[in-house]
Short mmCIF file of C-alpha atoms and ligand atoms in Angstrom, two decimals:
data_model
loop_
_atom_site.label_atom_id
_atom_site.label_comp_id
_atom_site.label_asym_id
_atom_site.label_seq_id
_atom_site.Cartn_x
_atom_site.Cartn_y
_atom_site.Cartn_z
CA UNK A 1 -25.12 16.10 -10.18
CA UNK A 2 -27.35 13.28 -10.77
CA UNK A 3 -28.77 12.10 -7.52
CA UNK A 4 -30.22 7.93 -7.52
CA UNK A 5 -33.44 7.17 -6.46
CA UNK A 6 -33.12 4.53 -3.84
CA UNK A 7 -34.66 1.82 -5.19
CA UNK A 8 -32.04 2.37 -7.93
CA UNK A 9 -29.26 2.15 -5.37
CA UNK A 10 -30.66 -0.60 -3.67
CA UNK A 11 -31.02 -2.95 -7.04
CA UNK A 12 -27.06 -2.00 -7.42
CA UNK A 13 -26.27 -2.95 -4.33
CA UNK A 14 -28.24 -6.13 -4.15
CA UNK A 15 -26.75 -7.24 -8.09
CA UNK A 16 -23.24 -6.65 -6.29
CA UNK A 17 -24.14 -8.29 -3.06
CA UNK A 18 -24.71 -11.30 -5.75
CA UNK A 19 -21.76 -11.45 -7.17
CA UNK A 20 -19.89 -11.48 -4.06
CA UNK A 21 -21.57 -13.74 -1.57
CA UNK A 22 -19.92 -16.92 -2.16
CA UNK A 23 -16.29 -15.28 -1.73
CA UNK A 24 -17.82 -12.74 1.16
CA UNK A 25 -19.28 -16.84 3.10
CA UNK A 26 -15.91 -17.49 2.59
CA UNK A 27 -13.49 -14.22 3.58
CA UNK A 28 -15.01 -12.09 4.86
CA UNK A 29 -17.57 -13.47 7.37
CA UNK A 30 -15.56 -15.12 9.61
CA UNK A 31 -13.43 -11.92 10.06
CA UNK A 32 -16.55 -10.20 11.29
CA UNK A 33 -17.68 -12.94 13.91
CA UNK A 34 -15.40 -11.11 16.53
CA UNK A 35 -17.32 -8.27 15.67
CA UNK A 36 -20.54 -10.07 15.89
CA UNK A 37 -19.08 -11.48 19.18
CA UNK A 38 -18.54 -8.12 21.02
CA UNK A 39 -22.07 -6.59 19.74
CA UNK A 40 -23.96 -9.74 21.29
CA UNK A 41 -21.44 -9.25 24.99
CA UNK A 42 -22.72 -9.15 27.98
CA UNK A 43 -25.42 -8.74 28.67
CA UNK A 44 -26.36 -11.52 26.00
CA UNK A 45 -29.31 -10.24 24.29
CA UNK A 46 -32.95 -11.38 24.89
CA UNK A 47 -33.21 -15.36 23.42
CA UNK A 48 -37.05 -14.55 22.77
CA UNK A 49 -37.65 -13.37 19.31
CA UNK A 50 -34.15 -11.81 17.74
CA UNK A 51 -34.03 -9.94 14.65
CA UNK A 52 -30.49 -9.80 12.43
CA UNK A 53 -30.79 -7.14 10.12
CA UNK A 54 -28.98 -7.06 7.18
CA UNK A 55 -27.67 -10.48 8.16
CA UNK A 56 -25.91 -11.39 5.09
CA UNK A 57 -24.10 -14.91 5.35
CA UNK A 58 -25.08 -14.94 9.31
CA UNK A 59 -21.77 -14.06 10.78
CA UNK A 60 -24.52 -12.41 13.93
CA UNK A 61 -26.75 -14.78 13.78
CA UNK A 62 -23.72 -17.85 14.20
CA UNK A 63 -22.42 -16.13 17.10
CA UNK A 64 -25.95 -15.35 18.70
CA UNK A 65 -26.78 -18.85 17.94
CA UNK A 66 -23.23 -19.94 19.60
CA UNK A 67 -24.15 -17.98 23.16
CA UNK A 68 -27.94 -19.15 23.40
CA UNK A 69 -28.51 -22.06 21.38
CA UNK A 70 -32.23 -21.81 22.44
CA UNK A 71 -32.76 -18.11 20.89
CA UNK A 72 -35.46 -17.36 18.28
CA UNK A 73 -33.98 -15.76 15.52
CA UNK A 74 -34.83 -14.32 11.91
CA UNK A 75 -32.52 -13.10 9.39
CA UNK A 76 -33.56 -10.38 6.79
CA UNK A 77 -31.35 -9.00 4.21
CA UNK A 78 -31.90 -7.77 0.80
CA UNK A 79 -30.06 -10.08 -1.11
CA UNK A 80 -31.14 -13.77 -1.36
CA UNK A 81 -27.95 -15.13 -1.99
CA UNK A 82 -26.27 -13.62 0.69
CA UNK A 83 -29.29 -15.44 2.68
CA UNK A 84 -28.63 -18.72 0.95
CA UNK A 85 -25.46 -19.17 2.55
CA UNK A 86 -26.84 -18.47 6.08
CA UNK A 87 -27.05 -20.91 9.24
CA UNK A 88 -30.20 -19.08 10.06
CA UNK A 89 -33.01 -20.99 10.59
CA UNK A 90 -35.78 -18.25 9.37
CA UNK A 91 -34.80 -16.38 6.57
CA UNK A 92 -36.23 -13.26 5.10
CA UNK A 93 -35.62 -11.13 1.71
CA UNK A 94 -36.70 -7.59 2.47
CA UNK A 95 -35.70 -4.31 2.71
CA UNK A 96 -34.62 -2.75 6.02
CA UNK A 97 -36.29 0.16 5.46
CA UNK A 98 -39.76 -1.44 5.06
CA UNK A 99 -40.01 -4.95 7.06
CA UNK A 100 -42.87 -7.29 6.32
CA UNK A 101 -43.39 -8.16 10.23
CA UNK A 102 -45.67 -6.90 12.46
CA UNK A 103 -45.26 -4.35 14.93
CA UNK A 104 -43.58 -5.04 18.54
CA UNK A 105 -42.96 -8.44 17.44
CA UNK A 106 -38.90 -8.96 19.34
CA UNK A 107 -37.02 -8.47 22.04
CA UNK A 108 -33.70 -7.65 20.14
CA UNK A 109 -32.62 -6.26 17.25
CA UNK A 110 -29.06 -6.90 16.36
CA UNK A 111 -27.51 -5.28 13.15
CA UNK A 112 -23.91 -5.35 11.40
CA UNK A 113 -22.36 -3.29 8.84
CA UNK A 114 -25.80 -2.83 7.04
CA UNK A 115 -26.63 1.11 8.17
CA UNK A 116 -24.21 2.43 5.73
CA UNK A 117 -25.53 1.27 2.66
CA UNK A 118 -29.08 2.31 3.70
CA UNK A 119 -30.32 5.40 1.49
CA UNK A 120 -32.51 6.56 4.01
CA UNK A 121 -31.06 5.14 7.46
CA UNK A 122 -33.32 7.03 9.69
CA UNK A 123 -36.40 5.92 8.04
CA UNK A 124 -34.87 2.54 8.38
CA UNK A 125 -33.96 2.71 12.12
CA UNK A 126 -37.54 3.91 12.82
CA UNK A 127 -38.70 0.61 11.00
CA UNK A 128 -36.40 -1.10 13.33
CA UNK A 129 -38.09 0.74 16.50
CA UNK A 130 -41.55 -0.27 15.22
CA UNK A 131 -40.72 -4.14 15.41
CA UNK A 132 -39.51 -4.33 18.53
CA UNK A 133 -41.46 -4.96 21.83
CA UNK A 134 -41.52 -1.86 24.48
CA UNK A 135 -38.57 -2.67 26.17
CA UNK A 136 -36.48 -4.35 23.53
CA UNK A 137 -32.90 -3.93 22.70
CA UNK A 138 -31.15 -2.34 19.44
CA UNK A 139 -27.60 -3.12 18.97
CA UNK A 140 -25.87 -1.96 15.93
CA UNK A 141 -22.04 -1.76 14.81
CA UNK A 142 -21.07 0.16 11.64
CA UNK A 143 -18.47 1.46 9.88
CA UNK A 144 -17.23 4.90 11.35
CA UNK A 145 -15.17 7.33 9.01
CA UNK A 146 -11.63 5.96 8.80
CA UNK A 147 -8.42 7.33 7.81
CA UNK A 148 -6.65 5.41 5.00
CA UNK A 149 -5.49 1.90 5.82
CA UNK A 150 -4.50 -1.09 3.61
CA UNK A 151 -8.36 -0.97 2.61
CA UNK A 152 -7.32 1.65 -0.17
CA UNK A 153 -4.41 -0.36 -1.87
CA UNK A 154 -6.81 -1.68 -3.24
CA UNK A 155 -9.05 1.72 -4.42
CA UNK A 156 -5.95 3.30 -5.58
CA UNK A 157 -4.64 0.59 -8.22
CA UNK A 158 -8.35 0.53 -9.66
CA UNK A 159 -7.94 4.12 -9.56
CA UNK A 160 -4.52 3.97 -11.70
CA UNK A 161 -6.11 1.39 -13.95
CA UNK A 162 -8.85 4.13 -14.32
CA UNK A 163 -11.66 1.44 -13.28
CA UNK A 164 -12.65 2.95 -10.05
CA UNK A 165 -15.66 2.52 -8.52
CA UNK A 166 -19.18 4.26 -8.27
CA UNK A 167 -19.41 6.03 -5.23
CA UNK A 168 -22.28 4.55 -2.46
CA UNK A 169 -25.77 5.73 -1.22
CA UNK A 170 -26.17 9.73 -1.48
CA UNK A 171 -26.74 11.71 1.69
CA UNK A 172 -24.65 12.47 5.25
CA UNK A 173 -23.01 8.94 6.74
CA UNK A 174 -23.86 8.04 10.19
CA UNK A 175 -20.08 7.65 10.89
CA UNK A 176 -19.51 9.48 13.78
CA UNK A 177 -21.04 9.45 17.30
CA UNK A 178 -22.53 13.00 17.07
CA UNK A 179 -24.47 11.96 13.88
CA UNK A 180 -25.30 8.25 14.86
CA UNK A 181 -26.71 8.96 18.44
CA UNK A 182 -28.82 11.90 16.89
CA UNK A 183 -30.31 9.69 14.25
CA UNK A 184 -31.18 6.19 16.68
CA UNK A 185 -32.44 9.03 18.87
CA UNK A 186 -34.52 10.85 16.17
CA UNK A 187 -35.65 7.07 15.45
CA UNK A 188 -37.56 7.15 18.60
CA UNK A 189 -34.78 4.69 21.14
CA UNK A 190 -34.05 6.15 24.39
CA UNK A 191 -31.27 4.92 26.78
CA UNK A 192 -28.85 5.56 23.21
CA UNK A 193 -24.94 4.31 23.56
CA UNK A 194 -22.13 4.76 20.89
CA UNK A 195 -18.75 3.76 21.70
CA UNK A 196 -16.00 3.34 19.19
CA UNK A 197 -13.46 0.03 18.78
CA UNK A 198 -10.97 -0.41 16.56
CA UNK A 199 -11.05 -3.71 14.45
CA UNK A 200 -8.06 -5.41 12.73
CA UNK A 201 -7.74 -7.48 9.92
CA UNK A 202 -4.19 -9.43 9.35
CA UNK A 203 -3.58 -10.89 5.67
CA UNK A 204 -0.48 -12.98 6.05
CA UNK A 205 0.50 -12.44 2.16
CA UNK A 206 -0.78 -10.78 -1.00
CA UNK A 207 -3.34 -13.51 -1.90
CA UNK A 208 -4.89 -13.41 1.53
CA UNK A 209 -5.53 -9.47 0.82
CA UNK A 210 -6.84 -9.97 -2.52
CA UNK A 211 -9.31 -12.41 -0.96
CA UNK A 212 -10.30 -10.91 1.32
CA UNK A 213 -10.29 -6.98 -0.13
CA UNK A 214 -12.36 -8.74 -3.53
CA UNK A 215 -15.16 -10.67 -1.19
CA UNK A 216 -16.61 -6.85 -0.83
CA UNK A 217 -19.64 -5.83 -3.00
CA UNK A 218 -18.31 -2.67 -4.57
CA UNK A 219 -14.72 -4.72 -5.71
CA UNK A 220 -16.77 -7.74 -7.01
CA UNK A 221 -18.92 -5.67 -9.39
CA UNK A 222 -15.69 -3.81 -10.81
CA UNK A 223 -13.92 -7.33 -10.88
CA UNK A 224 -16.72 -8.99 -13.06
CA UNK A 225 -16.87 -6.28 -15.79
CA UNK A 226 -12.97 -6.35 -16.34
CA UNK A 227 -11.67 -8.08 -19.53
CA UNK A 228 -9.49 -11.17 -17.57
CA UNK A 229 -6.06 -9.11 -19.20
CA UNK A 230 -7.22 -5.77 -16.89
CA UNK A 231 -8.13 -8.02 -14.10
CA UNK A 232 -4.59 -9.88 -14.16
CA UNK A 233 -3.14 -6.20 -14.79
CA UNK A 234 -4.96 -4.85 -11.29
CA UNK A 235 -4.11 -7.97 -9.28
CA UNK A 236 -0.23 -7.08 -10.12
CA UNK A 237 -0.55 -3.39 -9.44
CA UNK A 238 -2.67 -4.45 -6.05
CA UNK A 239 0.74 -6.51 -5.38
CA UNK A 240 3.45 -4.24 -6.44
CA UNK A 241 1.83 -1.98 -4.00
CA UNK A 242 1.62 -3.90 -0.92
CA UNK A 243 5.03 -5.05 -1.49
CA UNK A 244 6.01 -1.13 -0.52
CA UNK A 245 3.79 -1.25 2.12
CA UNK A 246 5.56 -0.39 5.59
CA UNK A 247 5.35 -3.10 7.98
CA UNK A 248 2.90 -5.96 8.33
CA UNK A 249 -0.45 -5.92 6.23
CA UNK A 250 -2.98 -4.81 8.57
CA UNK A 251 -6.22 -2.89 8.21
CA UNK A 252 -7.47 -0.54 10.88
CA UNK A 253 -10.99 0.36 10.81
CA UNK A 254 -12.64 2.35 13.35
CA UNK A 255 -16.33 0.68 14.10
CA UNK A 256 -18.94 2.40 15.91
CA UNK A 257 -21.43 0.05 18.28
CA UNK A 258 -24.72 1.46 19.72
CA UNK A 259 -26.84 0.52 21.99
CA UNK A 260 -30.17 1.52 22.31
CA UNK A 261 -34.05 0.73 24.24
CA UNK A 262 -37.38 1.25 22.78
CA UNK A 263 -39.27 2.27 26.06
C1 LIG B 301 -21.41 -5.83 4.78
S1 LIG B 301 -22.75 -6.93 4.62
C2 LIG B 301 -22.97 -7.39 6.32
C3 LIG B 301 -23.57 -8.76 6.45
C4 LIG B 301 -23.53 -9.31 7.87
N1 LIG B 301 -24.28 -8.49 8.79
C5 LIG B 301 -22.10 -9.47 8.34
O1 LIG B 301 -21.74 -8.84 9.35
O2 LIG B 301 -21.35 -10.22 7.71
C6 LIG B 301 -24.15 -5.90 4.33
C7 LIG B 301 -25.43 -6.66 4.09
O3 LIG B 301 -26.51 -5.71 4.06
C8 LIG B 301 -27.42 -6.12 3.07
N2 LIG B 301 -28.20 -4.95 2.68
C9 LIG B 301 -27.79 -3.87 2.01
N3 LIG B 301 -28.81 -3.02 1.82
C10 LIG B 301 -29.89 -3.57 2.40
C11 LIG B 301 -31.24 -3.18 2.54
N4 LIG B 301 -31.70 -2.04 2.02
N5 LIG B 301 -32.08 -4.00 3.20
C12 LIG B 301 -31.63 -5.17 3.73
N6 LIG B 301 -30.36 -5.60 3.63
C13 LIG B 301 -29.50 -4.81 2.97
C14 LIG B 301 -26.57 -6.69 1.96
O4 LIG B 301 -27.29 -7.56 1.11
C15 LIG B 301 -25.48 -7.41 2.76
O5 LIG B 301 -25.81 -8.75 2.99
#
């Protein structure tokens, strides 16, 4: 088995994160400001210096913005044209895992569906911990392992077409509440929280799926190597299928949000 070296996985990711962000501004964001909107709940977080990790197109940052229209924020995320498309007002390309900012700089530090692609999310979490002031606030919501849902229509036509996709970073997911309180705790955060939501997304047709399900970073890099005749070919086997799908097109995915204190 050939294992990548992360810097390997994270110039994939970032080429894919390219490809996608003008469809992801457009179909995908807006789904995840509920998200966004339950992470930043009550208590709002700090409005002194706030830190979006892995902000991508902003949907945290708009909804952070939205409850304190005051609050300092800056956005980092790996790929500049995800940042290009962001309402943030201070914008950084970096890595998580190694932040140009000085140490014990915020208050808060918010991020969304970002941990999972991380190669090394521990290191990155400690990064996280050294940026924020004694006292400050982590908040995080990712992905948590999921049975199958109208997500995998999608996977399993590429899968017939025998295009499927290259699987993602190497190494055990933080994906369940054992594993993700052990590793913001082995970060150095005390006071650590993980509950578990479930989040819904509703396509009212085919064409709202295939938005929607191609706006992700993994489906846009297939999507751009196909010859147009294999791409035309998927989008009708991605049809056929939800048209013998059992009830209304909805995907369940179970999310996991922490919360966390550097004291
Ligand atoms: C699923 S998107 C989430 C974006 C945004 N938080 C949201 O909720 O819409 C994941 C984001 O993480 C970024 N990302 C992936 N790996 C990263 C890394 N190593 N450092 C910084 N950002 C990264 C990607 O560029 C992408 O914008």
């Amino acid at each position: 088995v050939k294992t990548e070296r992360p810097v390997a996985v994270t110039a994939h990711l970032r080429v894919a994160y390219t490809l996608a962000a003008r469809r992801y501004a457009r179909w995908v964001a807006p789904r995840f400001r509920p998200i966004a909107r339950e992470l930043l709940a009550e208590p709002a977080p700090a409005a002194a210096p706030g830190l979006d990790v892995g902000s991508g197109t902003g949907a945290a940052i708009a909804e952070w913005c939205r409850l304190l229209p005051t609050a300092r924020l800056v956005a980092v995320d790996l790929t500049p044209a995800m940042l290009a498309r962001s309402p943030a007002q201070h914008r950084l390309a970096a890595d998580a895992a190694s932040l140009p900012l000085a140490d014990q700089t915020f208050r808060s530090v918010v991020s969304i569906f970002a941990l999972h692609h991380l190669p090394a999310p521990v290191a990155a979490l400690r990064d996280w911990w050294r940026v924020l002031a004694v006292g400050g606030e982590l908040r995080v919501a990712t992905w948590a392992a999921n049975p199958r849902t109208l997500w995998d229509v999608f996977d399993d036509a590429l899968a017939e077409l025998g295009a499927a996709e290259r699987p993602g970073p190497a190494g055990k997911p933080l994906d369940a509440e054992g594993v993700l309180s052990d590793a913001v705790t082995s970060a150095g955060f005390a006071d650590v929280a993980v509950r578990r939501l479930s989040a819904r997304f509703d396509f009212a047709d085919a064409t709202a799926y295939w938005r929607w399900r191609t706006a992700f970073p993994g489906a846009a890099r297939v999507i751009a190597a196909l010859p147009p005749g294999q791409r035309r070919r998927l989008r009708e086997r991605v049809g056929d299928r939800l048209a013998g799908w059992t009830g209304p097109l909805i995907s369940h995915h179970a999310v996991l949000f922490v919360r966390a204190r550097r004291s």
